[in-house]
Structures are given as C-alpha cells and as structure tokens.
PDB file of C-alpha atoms in Angstrom:
ATOM      1  CA  MET A   1     -54.709  74.600  26.775  1.00  0.00           C
ATOM      2  CA  SER A   2     -50.863  74.464  28.924  1.00  0.00           C
ATOM      3  CA  GLU A   3     -48.734  75.585  27.292  1.00  0.00           C
ATOM      4  CA  ARG A   4     -45.154  73.464  27.711  1.00  0.00           C
ATOM      5  CA  LYS A   5     -42.294  74.957  29.119  1.00  0.00           C
ATOM      6  CA  PRO A   6     -39.488  76.179  26.826  1.00  0.00           C
ATOM      7  CA  ARG A   7     -36.875  73.486  26.273  1.00  0.00           C
ATOM      8  CA  PHE A   8     -33.110  73.251  24.593  1.00  0.00           C
ATOM      9  CA  ASN A   9     -33.629  71.800  21.066  1.00  0.00           C
ATOM     10  CA  HIS A  10     -30.225  71.920  19.637  1.00  0.00           C
ATOM     11  CA  VAL A  11     -26.960  72.566  19.667  1.00  0.00           C
ATOM     12  CA  ALA A  12     -24.673  74.098  16.759  1.00  0.00           C
ATOM     13  CA  MET A  13     -21.137  73.386  15.631  1.00  0.00           C
ATOM     14  CA  SER A  14     -19.066  74.752  12.875  1.00  0.00           C
ATOM     15  CA  LEU A  15     -16.879  72.559  10.793  1.00  0.00           C
ATOM     16  CA  SER A  16     -14.120  72.696   7.716  1.00  0.00           C
ATOM     17  CA  PRO A  17     -16.275  73.074   4.193  1.00  0.00           C
ATOM     18  CA  GLU A  18     -14.113  69.532   3.712  1.00  0.00           C
ATOM     19  CA  LEU A  19     -15.756  67.905   6.478  1.00  0.00           C
ATOM     20  CA  LEU A  20     -19.114  68.883   4.982  1.00  0.00           C
ATOM     21  CA  GLY A  21     -18.177  67.418   1.601  1.00  0.00           C
ATOM     22  CA  PRO A  22     -19.761  64.401   0.246  1.00  0.00           C
ATOM     23  CA  GLU A  23     -17.117  62.032   1.742  1.00  0.00           C
ATOM     24  CA  ARG A  24     -16.666  63.085   5.271  1.00  0.00           C
ATOM     25  CA  ARG A  25     -20.287  63.936   5.348  1.00  0.00           C
ATOM     26  CA  GLU A  26     -21.008  60.370   5.085  1.00  0.00           C
ATOM     27  CA  GLU A  27     -18.796  59.181   7.286  1.00  0.00           C
ATOM     28  CA  ILE A  28     -20.394  61.680   9.812  1.00  0.00           C
ATOM     29  CA  VAL A  29     -23.743  60.758   8.952  1.00  0.00           C
ATOM     30  CA  GLY A  30     -23.054  56.869   9.437  1.00  0.00           C
ATOM     31  CA  PHE A  31     -21.252  57.096  12.771  1.00  0.00           C
ATOM     32  CA  TYR A  32     -23.509  59.325  14.605  1.00  0.00           C
ATOM     33  CA  HIS A  33     -26.397  57.074  13.045  1.00  0.00           C
ATOM     34  CA  ASP A  34     -25.023  53.565  14.067  1.00  0.00           C
ATOM     35  CA  VAL A  35     -23.722  54.880  17.522  1.00  0.00           C
ATOM     36  CA  PHE A  36     -26.982  57.057  18.730  1.00  0.00           C
ATOM     37  CA  GLY A  37     -29.748  56.969  16.460  1.00  0.00           C
ATOM     38  CA  TRP A  38     -29.471  60.319  14.735  1.00  0.00           C
ATOM     39  CA  ASP A  39     -30.694  61.150  11.084  1.00  0.00           C
ATOM     40  CA  GLU A  40     -29.807  63.199   8.503  1.00  0.00           C
ATOM     41  CA  LEU A  41     -32.164  65.720   7.091  1.00  0.00           C
ATOM     42  CA  PRO A  42     -31.049  65.891   3.747  1.00  0.00           C
ATOM     43  CA  MET A  43     -33.707  68.386   2.814  1.00  0.00           C
ATOM     44  CA  LEU A  44     -31.257  70.996   5.058  1.00  0.00           C
ATOM     45  CA  THR A  45     -28.069  69.533   3.648  1.00  0.00           C
ATOM     46  CA  ILE A  46     -26.015  72.034   1.366  1.00  0.00           C
ATOM     47  CA  ASP A  47     -22.333  70.139   0.094  1.00  0.00           C
ATOM     48  CA  GLY A  48     -19.963  71.835   1.526  1.00  0.00           C
ATOM     49  CA  LYS A  49     -21.821  74.254   3.731  1.00  0.00           C
ATOM     50  CA  ARG A  50     -24.258  72.583   6.187  1.00  0.00           C
ATOM     51  CA  LEU A  51     -25.576  69.171   7.331  1.00  0.00           C
ATOM     52  CA  VAL A  52     -28.772  68.772   9.789  1.00  0.00           C
ATOM     53  CA  LEU A  53     -28.420  65.783  12.343  1.00  0.00           C
ATOM     54  CA  SER A  54     -32.078  64.999  13.499  1.00  0.00           C
ATOM     55  CA  ALA A  55     -31.561  63.170  17.349  1.00  0.00           C
ATOM     56  CA  TYR A  56     -35.011  61.416  17.568  1.00  0.00           C
ATOM     57  CA  THR A  57     -37.328  64.439  16.424  1.00  0.00           C
ATOM     58  CA  TYR A  58     -37.254  66.742  14.413  1.00  0.00           C
ATOM     59  CA  GLU A  59     -37.275  69.443  17.056  1.00  0.00           C
ATOM     60  CA  GLN A  60     -34.189  67.929  18.322  1.00  0.00           C
ATOM     61  CA  PHE A  61     -30.852  68.267  16.336  1.00  0.00           C
ATOM     62  CA  VAL A  62     -27.167  69.058  15.827  1.00  0.00           C
ATOM     63  CA  PHE A  63     -26.550  71.605  13.202  1.00  0.00           C
ATOM     64  CA  LEU A  64     -23.277  71.674  11.958  1.00  0.00           C
ATOM     65  CA  ILE A  65     -22.276  74.015   9.293  1.00  0.00           C
ATOM     66  CA  ALA A  66     -19.364  75.317   7.536  1.00  0.00           C
ATOM     67  CA  ASP A  67     -16.953  78.506   8.772  1.00  0.00           C
ATOM     68  CA  ASP A  68     -13.278  79.503   8.080  1.00  0.00           C
ATOM     69  CA  PRO A  69     -12.360  78.838  11.214  1.00  0.00           C
ATOM     70  CA  PRO A  70     -13.871  76.149  12.221  1.00  0.00           C
ATOM     71  CA  MET A  71     -14.891  75.458  15.660  1.00  0.00           C
ATOM     72  CA  GLU A  72     -11.774  74.416  18.120  1.00  0.00           C
ATOM     73  CA  CYS A  73     -12.289  73.918  21.611  1.00  0.00           C
ATOM     74  CA  PRO A  74     -10.652  71.812  24.573  1.00  0.00           C
ATOM     75  CA  ARG A  75     -11.519  67.706  24.503  1.00  0.00           C
ATOM     76  CA  LEU A  76     -13.989  68.259  27.167  1.00  0.00           C
ATOM     77  CA  ASP A  77     -16.082  70.411  25.964  1.00  0.00           C
ATOM     78  CA  HIS A  78     -19.183  68.761  25.192  1.00  0.00           C
ATOM     79  CA  PHE A  79     -23.321  68.802  24.836  1.00  0.00           C
ATOM     80  CA  GLY A  80     -25.219  66.002  26.625  1.00  0.00           C
ATOM     81  CA  MET A  81     -27.963  63.739  26.422  1.00  0.00           C
ATOM     82  CA  SER A  82     -30.118  61.543  28.422  1.00  0.00           C
ATOM     83  CA  VAL A  83     -30.978  57.741  27.995  1.00  0.00           C
ATOM     84  CA  ALA A  84     -33.447  55.922  30.112  1.00  0.00           C
ATOM     85  CA  THR A  85     -31.385  52.843  30.897  1.00  0.00           C
ATOM     86  CA  GLU A  86     -28.070  52.016  32.007  1.00  0.00           C
ATOM     87  CA  ALA A  87     -28.338  49.322  28.823  1.00  0.00           C
ATOM     88  CA  GLU A  88     -29.188  51.903  26.293  1.00  0.00           C
ATOM     89  CA  LEU A  89     -26.001  53.346  27.273  1.00  0.00           C
ATOM     90  CA  ASP A  90     -23.650  50.304  27.617  1.00  0.00           C
ATOM     91  CA  GLY A  91     -25.024  50.199  23.714  1.00  0.00           C
ATOM     92  CA  MET A  92     -24.074  53.162  22.233  1.00  0.00           C
ATOM     93  CA  LEU A  93     -20.570  53.109  23.820  1.00  0.00           C
ATOM     94  CA  GLU A  94     -20.330  49.018  22.533  1.00  0.00           C
ATOM     95  CA  ARG A  95     -21.370  50.608  19.090  1.00  0.00           C
ATOM     96  CA  ALA A  96     -18.450  53.990  19.181  1.00  0.00           C
ATOM     97  CA  ARG A  97     -15.849  50.817  20.721  1.00  0.00           C
ATOM     98  CA  ALA A  98     -16.436  48.812  17.256  1.00  0.00           C
ATOM     99  CA  VAL A  99     -15.987  51.496  15.420  1.00  0.00           C
ATOM    100  CA  GLN A 100     -12.851  52.967  17.364  1.00  0.00           C
ATOM    101  CA  ALA A 101     -11.508  49.449  16.918  1.00  0.00           C
ATOM    102  CA  HIS A 102     -10.786  50.318  12.839  1.00  0.00           C
ATOM    103  CA  ASP A 103     -11.022  53.841  13.336  1.00  0.00           C
ATOM    104  CA  ASP A 104      -9.208  56.051  15.351  1.00  0.00           C
ATOM    105  CA  ARG A 105     -10.535  59.376  14.952  1.00  0.00           C
ATOM    106  CA  VAL A 106     -13.167  57.774  17.379  1.00  0.00           C
ATOM    107  CA  ASP A 107     -12.338  59.616  20.845  1.00  0.00           C
ATOM    108  CA  ILE A 108     -14.149  58.147  23.876  1.00  0.00           C
ATOM    109  CA  ILE A 109     -14.075  58.435  27.736  1.00  0.00           C
ATOM    110  CA  ASP A 110     -14.807  55.578  28.854  1.00  0.00           C
ATOM    111  CA  LYS A 111     -17.986  54.980  31.271  1.00  0.00           C
ATOM    112  CA  LYS A 112     -17.579  56.205  35.177  1.00  0.00           C
ATOM    113  CA  ARG A 113     -20.147  56.511  38.057  1.00  0.00           C
ATOM    114  CA  GLU A 114     -20.644  58.899  40.336  1.00  0.00           C
ATOM    115  CA  ASP A 115     -22.776  58.242  43.587  1.00  0.00           C
ATOM    116  CA  HIS A 116     -24.751  62.087  44.504  1.00  0.00           C
ATOM    117  CA  GLY A 117     -26.520  60.437  47.138  1.00  0.00           C
ATOM    118  CA  VAL A 118     -30.202  61.064  45.946  1.00  0.00           C
ATOM    119  CA  LEU A 119     -28.927  59.429  42.529  1.00  0.00           C
ATOM    120  CA  ALA A 120     -26.203  58.429  40.783  1.00  0.00           C
ATOM    121  CA  ILE A 121     -25.224  59.323  37.436  1.00  0.00           C
ATOM    122  CA  THR A 122     -23.257  57.277  35.282  1.00  0.00           C
ATOM    123  CA  SER A 123     -22.131  58.751  31.719  1.00  0.00           C
ATOM    124  CA  CYS A 124     -19.275  58.306  29.028  1.00  0.00           C
ATOM    125  CA  TYR A 125     -18.485  60.835  26.273  1.00  0.00           C
ATOM    126  CA  VAL A 126     -17.680  60.164  22.447  1.00  0.00           C
ATOM    127  CA  ARG A 127     -16.540  61.879  19.995  1.00  0.00           C
ATOM    128  CA  TYR A 128     -16.076  61.881  16.361  1.00  0.00           C
ATOM    129  CA  LEU A 129     -15.019  64.595  13.294  1.00  0.00           C
ATOM    130  CA  LEU A 130     -17.276  66.977  14.841  1.00  0.00           C
ATOM    131  CA  PRO A 131     -15.542  69.356  17.355  1.00  0.00           C
ATOM    132  CA  MET A 132     -17.627  68.835  20.576  1.00  0.00           C
ATOM    133  CA  MET A 133     -17.911  65.417  22.654  1.00  0.00           C
ATOM    134  CA  VAL A 134     -21.585  64.103  23.239  1.00  0.00           C
ATOM    135  CA  GLU A 135     -22.136  62.928  26.740  1.00  0.00           C
ATOM    136  CA  VAL A 136     -24.072  60.131  27.604  1.00  0.00           C
ATOM    137  CA  GLN A 137     -25.859  60.208  30.918  1.00  0.00           C
ATOM    138  CA  TRP A 138     -27.974  57.548  32.900  1.00  0.00           C
ATOM    139  CA  TRP A 139     -29.688  59.008  35.697  1.00  0.00           C
ATOM    140  CA  ASP A 140     -30.373  56.311  38.198  1.00  0.00           C
ATOM    141  CA  PHE A 141     -32.591  58.029  41.614  1.00  0.00           C
ATOM    142  CA  LYS A 142     -32.891  55.973  44.287  1.00  0.00           C
ATOM    143  CA  GLU A 143     -36.906  55.308  44.308  1.00  0.00           C
ATOM    144  CA  HIS A 144     -37.781  56.588  47.836  1.00  0.00           C
ATOM    145  CA  GLU A 145     -35.651  60.031  47.279  1.00  0.00           C
ATOM    146  CA  ARG A 146     -36.879  60.744  43.658  1.00  0.00           C
ATOM    147  CA  PRO A 147     -37.871  64.738  43.478  1.00  0.00           C
ATOM    148  CA  ALA A 148     -41.285  65.018  42.478  1.00  0.00           C
ATOM    149  CA  GLY A 149     -42.084  64.874  39.130  1.00  0.00           C
ATOM    150  CA  VAL A 150     -39.141  63.516  37.567  1.00  0.00           C
ATOM    151  CA  GLY A 151     -39.016  60.335  35.899  1.00  0.00           C
ATOM    152  CA  ALA A 152     -37.001  57.176  35.911  1.00  0.00           C
ATOM    153  CA  GLY A 153     -33.561  58.120  33.927  1.00  0.00           C
ATOM    154  CA  GLY A 154     -33.541  61.648  34.731  1.00  0.00           C
TER     155      GLY A 154
END
C-alpha cells in the first residue's frame, strides 16, 4: 500500500461577523458557487461566526471565520487553483464578469498569459467580499518538454 504525499487542503480567512450573517453569507455562497462551483458545507455553518465552502471535494475547502478585527490584505494577496483547460478558466472569468456587470463589489484582474519556454501560464484573478483574491491558472506545457509525472493542465 502506498501513502499519498501531503498536499494543501484549505485556506482560512477572517471576516467581519456581518459578512457571515444570513444576507451576506448567501451572497458569498451564491457567487463562489456560480463562478467556481464551490458549495457551502451547511453542517459547518454557524450564523455570524463560520462558513466553510467545499472546493470540489470535502478535503479542499475555504474556511471563513468571524473575527474582530477581520483580515485585511493588499489587493494582490491571493490563493491559487489550477484548471485543466483554458476554456475552463475562460468560463470562470465570464461568469465573474457577468456578476460584475451588476455588482461593483466583484474585483477582477483580467486574463494574461506568461510564456516561460517550457510552459505558458494563463491566469486571472477574482475577488468578491473576501479579503483574498482567487487566482485561476491554466498551465500549458509544451508536450515534448513536459517534466516527467506532470499531466496536461499542471
């Protein structure tokens, strides 16, 4: 039996208790579900105190906790996730833009591509009501130069 290697499984941020009350919590859950596909873990929600968003599996999540003072950070502080295709990144960006069209609290840093020779990384950043942005990356390895053990999409 082989053991799996350790991996990152969550990010935690503190918010003001008001953001974790019913109305703002509903906005947070709706946005991150509609844009990224994350789901609230309602059995862990405590009104005004805690919200946990599952990011595709129970073992990957965003943990939001009430604190005074809440977390504050510069605009470019972020956590990242990777996607398998550029179309997947584009879909997330389009959905975020659709919300931004009627809600100016959505903060977007537009898509860019950086070519590093062996691979090109396409990314964008999105934030809504949380102190940290989410960076979405698509890793485009040149097939003949892909490092051993690294699949398409990073």
